[in-house]
Amino acid sequence: MSIHHLPNLVSSRLSTLPIAVLYLTDGCNSRCIMCDIWKSPRRNMDMNLIASLAGDAASLRMKWVVLSGGEAMQHPEWPDIARQFRAQGVRVILLTNGLLLKKQSADVIAQVDELVVSIDAGKAATYARIRGVDALDLVFEGITLARQAGIPVTTRTTIQRDNYAELDAIITRAVAADVNHISFLAIDTSNPFAFGPRFEELPADLPLIPVSPHQPPAGALSHDDIALFEASLETLFVRHASLFASGRISESPDKLRRMVPYFHASLAEGPFPPVRCNAPQTSVVIEVDGTIRPCYFLPAVGKLNGGLRAAINSPEAVAMRDAVRSGQRRECGKCVCPLYKGPRSLMSL
């Protein structure tokens, strides 16, 4: 049990950094309709930068590094990157679309502690429509190889207009592949910072609502969709009660029900549900060029110039955490993927 992370909860300066998310590359071999990263020019994170980050891991008491992108497995040196962090005692989570899992299964099994795989459909045709490639079976073949080797796997589904009716099929297929956890989050329809340059940066006081009320943003559920989605959730809670009770489905029924008011709010039909998150106090996102973000959904606060500890405690980074803690960042009130770690959770790290 450790108390070293607890000061992060009461200060906007970070004493430790439990979680680091690395955008290893801008390259991606999916063509997702809800993400524009794949449209960006491809860059790979420099290995000298990687070595610097890995070298800071122990002094910052880093517990997890999340290899992300783009598609992390398109970085030609990603296995060596994982190896460097593991040599520092850091657990490696690979966040992936899964297209290369089967081909690179030996490296995954040798260098990864946990997999998080994006599964946005239960049917092949829907998967191809959402992700731009016909590869659902291929992805599950890779998941099966990882599970046979004992690698923990979480599937992550972004709920949107094209797939909200397939949640039962997604659960059924994930269970058949012996995944450890099945996770769902709502599609983000408004944030200008996450998932590629989908929007120009917006003024801080601009409400994040559709151009006209009741007109759903791209990917969001319509008013009629929301009613069907709400009914389907209640059916899921009964049909898969044991999976919810065991935690194999990561989100509780109450947490999934919160998506209903979220989608209504996306149509300007009510307020966004309250969000509890302290991600900027426990994690950081580092982009391919060394740009630092407090989380996926907040703007950059500088670049790595004098080591990771200096960057995460720059005046800009501290000011951003102050703004988050005092409720001044309007993005936080509409976040689809909040992360909260309380004292008990941090003490267990």
CSV table of C-alpha atoms in Angstrom, one decimal:
chain,number,residue,atom,x,y,z
A,1,MET,CA,0.0,0.0,0.0
A,2,SER,CA,1.4,3.4,-1.0
A,3,ILE,CA,0.6,7.0,0.0
A,4,HIS,CA,2.9,8.6,-2.7
A,5,HIS,CA,0.0,9.3,-5.1
A,6,LEU,CA,-2.3,11.0,-2.5
A,7,PRO,CA,-0.8,14.5,-2.8
A,8,ASN,CA,-2.1,14.6,-6.4
A,9,LEU,CA,-5.6,14.8,-5.0
A,10,VAL,CA,-5.1,18.0,-3.1
A,11,SER,CA,-2.8,19.9,-5.3
A,12,SER,CA,-2.6,21.0,-9.0
A,13,ARG,CA,1.0,20.0,-9.0
A,14,LEU,CA,1.7,16.3,-9.6
A,15,SER,CA,4.0,14.4,-7.2
A,16,THR,CA,3.7,11.2,-9.2
A,17,LEU,CA,2.3,10.1,-12.5
A,18,PRO,CA,0.4,6.8,-12.2
A,19,ILE,CA,-0.8,6.7,-15.9
A,20,ALA,CA,0.9,7.9,-19.1
A,21,VAL,CA,-0.9,7.6,-22.5
A,22,LEU,CA,1.5,7.7,-25.4
A,23,TYR,CA,0.3,8.5,-29.0
A,24,LEU,CA,3.0,6.4,-30.6
A,25,THR,CA,2.0,7.3,-34.2
A,26,ASP,CA,-0.6,9.3,-36.2
A,27,GLY,CA,-0.8,6.4,-38.6
A,28,CYS,CA,-3.9,4.2,-38.5
A,29,ASN,CA,-5.1,1.3,-40.6
A,30,SER,CA,-8.8,1.9,-39.8
A,31,ARG,CA,-11.0,4.5,-41.5
A,32,CYS,CA,-13.5,5.1,-38.7
A,33,ILE,CA,-16.4,7.4,-39.3
A,34,MET,CA,-16.1,8.9,-35.8
A,35,CYS,CA,-12.4,9.7,-35.9
A,36,ASP,CA,-10.2,11.8,-38.2
A,37,ILE,CA,-6.8,10.7,-37.0
A,38,TRP,CA,-6.3,8.5,-40.0
A,39,LYS,CA,-6.5,11.5,-42.2
A,40,SER,CA,-3.5,13.2,-40.6
A,41,PRO,CA,0.0,12.9,-42.1
A,42,ARG,CA,1.8,9.9,-40.5
A,43,ARG,CA,4.4,10.6,-37.8
A,44,ASN,CA,6.0,8.1,-35.4
A,45,MET,CA,7.2,9.0,-31.9
A,46,ASP,CA,10.9,9.4,-31.9
A,47,MET,CA,12.8,6.7,-30.0
A,48,ASN,CA,14.9,9.2,-28.2
A,49,LEU,CA,11.8,10.7,-26.8
A,50,ILE,CA,10.6,7.2,-25.8
A,51,ALA,CA,13.9,6.6,-24.0
A,52,SER,CA,13.5,9.9,-22.1
A,53,LEU,CA,10.0,9.0,-21.0
A,54,ALA,CA,10.9,5.5,-19.9
A,55,GLY,CA,13.9,7.0,-18.0
A,56,ASP,CA,11.5,9.2,-16.0
A,57,ALA,CA,9.0,6.4,-15.2
A,58,ALA,CA,10.6,5.1,-12.0
A,59,SER,CA,11.1,8.5,-10.4
A,60,LEU,CA,7.5,9.4,-11.2
A,61,ARG,CA,6.2,6.1,-9.8
A,62,MET,CA,4.5,5.3,-13.1
A,63,LYS,CA,2.3,2.2,-12.9
A,64,TRP,CA,0.8,2.0,-16.3
A,65,VAL,CA,1.7,3.2,-19.8
A,66,VAL,CA,-1.0,3.0,-22.4
A,67,LEU,CA,0.3,2.6,-26.0
A,68,SER,CA,-2.2,4.4,-28.2
A,69,GLY,CA,-2.3,6.4,-31.5
A,70,GLY,CA,-3.5,6.3,-34.3
A,71,GLU,CA,-2.9,2.6,-34.2
A,72,ALA,CA,0.0,1.9,-31.8
A,73,MET,CA,1.0,-1.3,-33.6
A,74,GLN,CA,1.8,0.7,-36.7
A,75,HIS,CA,4.8,2.2,-34.9
A,76,PRO,CA,7.6,-0.1,-36.2
A,77,GLU,CA,9.4,-0.2,-32.8
A,78,TRP,CA,6.3,-0.6,-30.6
A,79,PRO,CA,7.5,-4.0,-29.1
A,80,ASP,CA,10.8,-2.3,-28.1
A,81,ILE,CA,8.9,0.6,-26.6
A,82,ALA,CA,6.9,-1.8,-24.5
A,83,ARG,CA,10.0,-3.6,-23.5
A,84,GLN,CA,11.7,-0.3,-22.3
A,85,PHE,CA,8.8,0.6,-20.0
A,86,ARG,CA,8.4,-3.0,-18.6
A,87,ALA,CA,12.1,-2.9,-17.7
A,88,GLN,CA,11.2,0.1,-15.5
A,89,GLY,CA,8.5,-1.9,-13.7
A,90,VAL,CA,5.7,-0.3,-15.6
A,91,ARG,CA,2.7,-2.3,-16.8
A,92,VAL,CA,2.0,-2.0,-20.5
A,93,ILE,CA,-1.6,-1.6,-21.8
A,94,LEU,CA,-1.9,-1.8,-25.6
A,95,LEU,CA,-4.9,0.2,-26.9
A,96,THR,CA,-5.5,-1.1,-30.4
A,97,ASN,CA,-8.1,-1.6,-33.2
A,98,GLY,CA,-6.9,-5.2,-33.3
A,99,LEU,CA,-6.2,-5.4,-37.0
A,100,LEU,CA,-2.6,-6.5,-36.4
A,101,LEU,CA,-3.1,-8.7,-33.3
A,102,LYS,CA,-3.0,-12.0,-35.2
A,103,LYS,CA,0.0,-11.0,-37.4
A,104,GLN,CA,2.0,-9.7,-34.4
A,105,SER,CA,0.6,-12.1,-31.8
A,106,ALA,CA,4.1,-13.2,-30.7
A,107,ASP,CA,5.2,-9.7,-29.9
A,108,VAL,CA,1.9,-9.0,-28.1
A,109,ILE,CA,2.2,-12.1,-26.0
A,110,ALA,CA,5.9,-11.3,-25.1
A,111,GLN,CA,5.6,-7.6,-24.4
A,112,VAL,CA,2.1,-6.6,-23.3
A,113,ASP,CA,0.4,-6.9,-19.9
A,114,GLU,CA,-3.1,-6.1,-21.0
A,115,LEU,CA,-5.0,-5.4,-24.2
A,116,VAL,CA,-7.9,-3.0,-24.8
A,117,VAL,CA,-9.4,-3.7,-28.3
A,118,SER,CA,-12.0,-1.5,-30.0
A,119,ILE,CA,-15.0,-3.6,-31.1
A,120,ASP,CA,-17.7,-1.3,-32.5
A,121,ALA,CA,-20.1,-3.9,-33.9
A,122,GLY,CA,-21.5,-7.4,-33.4
A,123,LYS,CA,-22.0,-8.0,-37.1
A,124,ALA,CA,-19.3,-7.9,-39.8
A,125,ALA,CA,-21.3,-5.6,-42.1
A,126,THR,CA,-21.8,-3.0,-39.4
A,127,TYR,CA,-18.1,-3.2,-38.3
A,128,ALA,CA,-17.1,-2.6,-41.9
A,129,ARG,CA,-19.4,0.4,-42.2
A,130,ILE,CA,-18.2,2.0,-39.0
A,131,ARG,CA,-14.5,1.2,-39.2
A,132,GLY,CA,-14.0,1.2,-42.9
A,133,VAL,CA,-12.4,-2.2,-43.1
A,134,ASP,CA,-14.0,-5.7,-43.2
A,135,ALA,CA,-12.1,-7.3,-40.3
A,136,LEU,CA,-14.3,-8.2,-37.4
A,137,ASP,CA,-13.4,-11.9,-37.7
A,138,LEU,CA,-9.7,-11.1,-38.0
A,139,VAL,CA,-9.8,-9.0,-34.9
A,140,PHE,CA,-11.5,-11.8,-32.9
A,141,GLU,CA,-8.9,-14.3,-34.2
A,142,GLY,CA,-6.2,-12.0,-32.7
A,143,ILE,CA,-8.1,-11.7,-29.4
A,144,THR,CA,-8.4,-15.5,-29.2
A,145,LEU,CA,-4.7,-15.9,-29.6
A,146,ALA,CA,-4.0,-13.4,-26.8
A,147,ARG,CA,-6.5,-15.0,-24.4
A,148,GLN,CA,-5.1,-18.4,-25.1
A,149,ALA,CA,-1.7,-17.0,-23.9
A,150,GLY,CA,-3.3,-15.6,-20.8
A,151,ILE,CA,-3.2,-11.9,-21.8
A,152,PRO,CA,-6.2,-10.0,-20.2
A,153,VAL,CA,-8.4,-8.5,-22.8
A,154,THR,CA,-11.0,-5.7,-22.5
A,155,THR,CA,-13.2,-4.9,-25.5
A,156,ARG,CA,-14.2,-1.3,-25.8
A,157,THR,CA,-17.3,-0.2,-27.8
A,158,THR,CA,-18.2,3.3,-28.8
A,159,ILE,CA,-22.0,3.4,-28.8
A,160,GLN,CA,-23.4,5.4,-31.8
A,161,ARG,CA,-26.2,5.5,-34.2
A,162,ASP,CA,-25.0,2.6,-36.3
A,163,ASN,CA,-24.4,0.1,-33.5
A,164,TYR,CA,-26.6,0.8,-30.5
A,165,ALA,CA,-28.9,-2.1,-31.6
A,166,GLU,CA,-26.0,-4.6,-31.6
A,167,LEU,CA,-24.9,-4.4,-28.0
A,168,ASP,CA,-26.3,-7.9,-27.2
A,169,ALA,CA,-24.4,-9.3,-30.2
A,170,ILE,CA,-21.2,-7.6,-29.1
A,171,ILE,CA,-21.5,-9.0,-25.6
A,172,THR,CA,-22.3,-12.5,-26.9
A,173,ARG,CA,-19.3,-12.5,-29.3
A,174,ALA,CA,-16.9,-11.1,-26.6
A,175,VAL,CA,-18.0,-13.7,-24.1
A,176,ALA,CA,-17.4,-16.4,-26.7
A,177,ALA,CA,-13.9,-15.1,-27.2
A,178,ASP,CA,-13.3,-15.4,-23.4
A,179,VAL,CA,-12.5,-11.6,-23.0
A,180,ASN,CA,-12.1,-10.5,-19.4
A,181,HIS,CA,-14.1,-7.3,-19.6
A,182,ILE,CA,-16.6,-5.7,-21.9
A,183,SER,CA,-16.8,-1.9,-21.8
A,184,PHE,CA,-19.0,0.7,-23.4
A,185,LEU,CA,-18.9,4.5,-23.8
A,186,ALA,CA,-21.0,6.9,-25.7
A,187,ILE,CA,-19.7,8.5,-28.9
A,188,ASP,CA,-18.2,12.0,-28.4
A,189,THR,CA,-20.0,14.4,-30.7
A,190,SER,CA,-18.5,17.7,-29.9
A,191,ASN,CA,-15.0,17.7,-28.5
A,192,PRO,CA,-12.5,19.6,-30.7
A,193,PHE,CA,-9.4,18.0,-29.1
A,194,ALA,CA,-9.9,14.3,-29.1
A,195,PHE,CA,-9.9,11.8,-32.0
A,196,GLY,CA,-8.2,13.9,-34.6
A,197,PRO,CA,-8.9,17.5,-35.9
A,198,ARG,CA,-12.6,17.1,-36.4
A,199,PHE,CA,-13.4,20.7,-35.4
A,200,GLU,CA,-11.6,24.0,-35.2
A,201,GLU,CA,-10.8,24.9,-31.6
A,202,LEU,CA,-13.9,26.4,-30.1
A,203,PRO,CA,-14.2,29.5,-27.9
A,204,ALA,CA,-14.4,28.5,-24.2
A,205,ASP,CA,-17.9,30.0,-23.8
A,206,LEU,CA,-19.5,28.4,-26.8
A,207,PRO,CA,-22.1,25.8,-25.8
A,208,LEU,CA,-21.5,22.3,-27.2
A,209,ILE,CA,-25.0,21.8,-28.7
A,210,PRO,CA,-26.1,20.9,-32.2
A,211,VAL,CA,-26.6,23.6,-34.8
A,212,SER,CA,-30.4,23.2,-34.3
A,213,PRO,CA,-32.2,21.5,-31.5
A,214,HIS,CA,-33.3,17.9,-32.1
A,215,GLN,CA,-30.9,17.5,-35.0
A,216,PRO,CA,-28.4,14.9,-33.9
A,217,PRO,CA,-24.7,15.5,-34.5
A,218,ALA,CA,-22.8,13.0,-36.6
A,219,GLY,CA,-23.0,9.6,-35.0
A,220,ALA,CA,-25.3,10.6,-32.2
A,221,LEU,CA,-28.7,9.0,-31.6
A,222,SER,CA,-31.8,10.7,-32.8
A,223,HIS,CA,-34.8,11.2,-30.5
A,224,ASP,CA,-36.4,8.0,-31.7
A,225,ASP,CA,-33.1,6.1,-31.4
A,226,ILE,CA,-32.8,7.1,-27.8
A,227,ALA,CA,-36.1,5.6,-26.9
A,228,LEU,CA,-35.2,2.3,-28.5
A,229,PHE,CA,-31.7,2.4,-26.9
A,230,GLU,CA,-33.2,2.9,-23.5
A,231,ALA,CA,-35.5,0.0,-23.9
A,232,SER,CA,-32.7,-2.2,-25.2
A,233,LEU,CA,-30.5,-1.4,-22.2
A,234,GLU,CA,-33.2,-2.7,-19.8
A,235,THR,CA,-33.4,-5.9,-21.8
A,236,LEU,CA,-29.6,-6.2,-21.6
A,237,PHE,CA,-29.6,-5.8,-17.8
A,238,VAL,CA,-31.9,-8.8,-17.4
A,239,ARG,CA,-30.4,-11.0,-20.1
A,240,HIS,CA,-26.8,-10.5,-18.9
A,241,ALA,CA,-27.5,-10.0,-15.2
A,242,SER,CA,-24.7,-12.3,-14.2
A,243,LEU,CA,-22.1,-10.4,-16.4
A,244,PHE,CA,-23.1,-7.1,-14.7
A,245,ALA,CA,-23.0,-8.7,-11.3
A,246,SER,CA,-19.6,-10.2,-11.8
A,247,GLY,CA,-18.1,-7.0,-13.3
A,248,ARG,CA,-17.3,-8.7,-16.6
A,249,ILE,CA,-19.3,-5.9,-18.2
A,250,SER,CA,-17.3,-3.0,-16.8
A,251,GLU,CA,-20.0,-0.4,-16.5
A,252,SER,CA,-22.9,-0.9,-14.0
A,253,PRO,CA,-26.5,-0.6,-15.2
A,254,ASP,CA,-26.7,2.8,-13.6
A,255,LYS,CA,-23.7,4.0,-15.4
A,256,LEU,CA,-25.0,2.8,-18.8
A,257,ARG,CA,-28.4,4.4,-18.1
A,258,ARG,CA,-26.5,7.8,-17.8
A,259,MET,CA,-26.0,7.6,-21.6
A,260,VAL,CA,-29.7,8.2,-22.1
A,261,PRO,CA,-29.6,11.8,-20.7
A,262,TYR,CA,-26.3,12.3,-22.4
A,263,PHE,CA,-27.8,11.6,-25.8
A,264,HIS,CA,-30.8,13.8,-25.0
A,265,ALA,CA,-28.4,16.6,-24.1
A,266,SER,CA,-26.6,16.1,-27.4
A,267,LEU,CA,-30.0,17.1,-29.0
A,268,ALA,CA,-30.4,20.1,-26.6
A,269,GLU,CA,-33.2,18.2,-24.9
A,270,GLY,CA,-31.9,18.6,-21.4
A,271,PRO,CA,-28.7,19.0,-19.3
A,272,PHE,CA,-25.7,16.7,-19.6
A,273,PRO,CA,-25.5,14.3,-16.7
A,274,PRO,CA,-23.0,15.2,-13.9
A,275,VAL,CA,-19.4,14.0,-14.5
A,276,ARG,CA,-17.0,12.9,-11.8
A,277,CYS,CA,-13.4,12.9,-13.1
A,278,ASN,CA,-9.9,13.6,-11.8
A,279,ALA,CA,-7.9,12.3,-14.8
A,280,PRO,CA,-5.6,15.4,-14.9
A,281,GLN,CA,-4.5,14.6,-11.4
A,282,THR,CA,-3.5,11.0,-12.2
A,283,SER,CA,-2.6,10.8,-15.9
A,284,VAL,CA,-1.2,12.6,-18.9
A,285,VAL,CA,-1.5,12.2,-22.7
A,286,ILE,CA,1.7,12.6,-24.7
A,287,GLU,CA,1.3,13.1,-28.4
A,288,VAL,CA,3.6,11.8,-31.1
A,289,ASP,CA,5.7,15.1,-31.1
A,290,GLY,CA,5.9,15.4,-27.3
A,291,THR,CA,3.0,17.7,-26.9
A,292,ILE,CA,1.4,17.3,-23.5
A,293,ARG,CA,-2.4,17.1,-22.7
A,294,PRO,CA,-4.0,16.6,-19.3
A,295,CYS,CA,-6.3,14.0,-20.9
A,296,TYR,CA,-7.8,13.0,-24.3
A,297,PHE,CA,-10.4,15.8,-24.1
A,298,LEU,CA,-8.5,18.9,-23.0
A,299,PRO,CA,-6.2,21.1,-25.1
A,300,ALA,CA,-2.4,21.0,-25.1
A,301,VAL,CA,-0.5,22.6,-22.2
A,302,GLY,CA,3.0,22.5,-23.7
A,303,LYS,CA,5.7,20.2,-24.9
A,304,LEU,CA,8.4,18.0,-23.4
A,305,ASN,CA,11.5,20.2,-23.2
A,306,GLY,CA,13.1,19.5,-19.8
A,307,GLY,CA,11.9,16.1,-18.8
A,308,LEU,CA,8.5,14.7,-18.1
A,309,ARG,CA,8.3,15.9,-14.5
A,310,ALA,CA,9.0,19.5,-15.6
A,311,ALA,CA,6.4,19.3,-18.4
A,312,ILE,CA,3.5,18.0,-16.3
A,313,ASN,CA,4.2,20.7,-13.7
A,314,SER,CA,4.7,23.6,-16.1
A,315,PRO,CA,2.8,26.8,-15.3
A,316,GLU,CA,0.4,26.0,-18.1
A,317,ALA,CA,-0.3,22.4,-16.9
A,318,VAL,CA,-0.8,23.6,-13.3
A,319,ALA,CA,-3.2,26.3,-14.5
A,320,MET,CA,-5.2,23.8,-16.5
A,321,ARG,CA,-5.6,21.5,-13.5
A,322,ASP,CA,-6.7,24.5,-11.4
A,323,ALA,CA,-9.3,25.2,-14.1
A,324,VAL,CA,-10.5,21.6,-14.1
A,325,ARG,CA,-10.6,21.4,-10.3
A,326,SER,CA,-12.7,24.7,-10.1
A,327,GLY,CA,-15.1,23.6,-12.8
A,328,GLN,CA,-14.0,26.2,-15.4
A,329,ARG,CA,-13.4,23.8,-18.3
A,330,ARG,CA,-16.7,23.3,-20.1
A,331,GLU,CA,-15.4,20.2,-21.9
A,332,CYS,CA,-15.4,18.3,-18.6
A,333,GLY,CA,-19.1,18.7,-18.2
A,334,LYS,CA,-19.8,16.8,-21.4
A,335,CYS,CA,-17.1,14.1,-21.2
A,336,VAL,CA,-17.9,10.6,-22.4
A,337,CYS,CA,-14.9,8.9,-20.8
A,338,PRO,CA,-14.3,10.3,-17.3
A,339,LEU,CA,-11.6,8.7,-15.1
A,340,TYR,CA,-11.9,9.0,-11.3
A,341,LYS,CA,-9.5,7.6,-8.8
A,342,GLY,CA,-10.1,8.2,-5.1
A,343,PRO,CA,-7.8,7.8,-2.2
A,344,ARG,CA,-8.5,4.1,-1.7
A,345,SER,CA,-7.7,3.4,-5.4
A,346,LEU,CA,-4.5,5.4,-5.3
A,347,MET,CA,-3.4,3.8,-2.0
A,348,SER,CA,-3.6,0.4,-3.7
A,349,LEU,CA,-1.2,1.3,-6.5
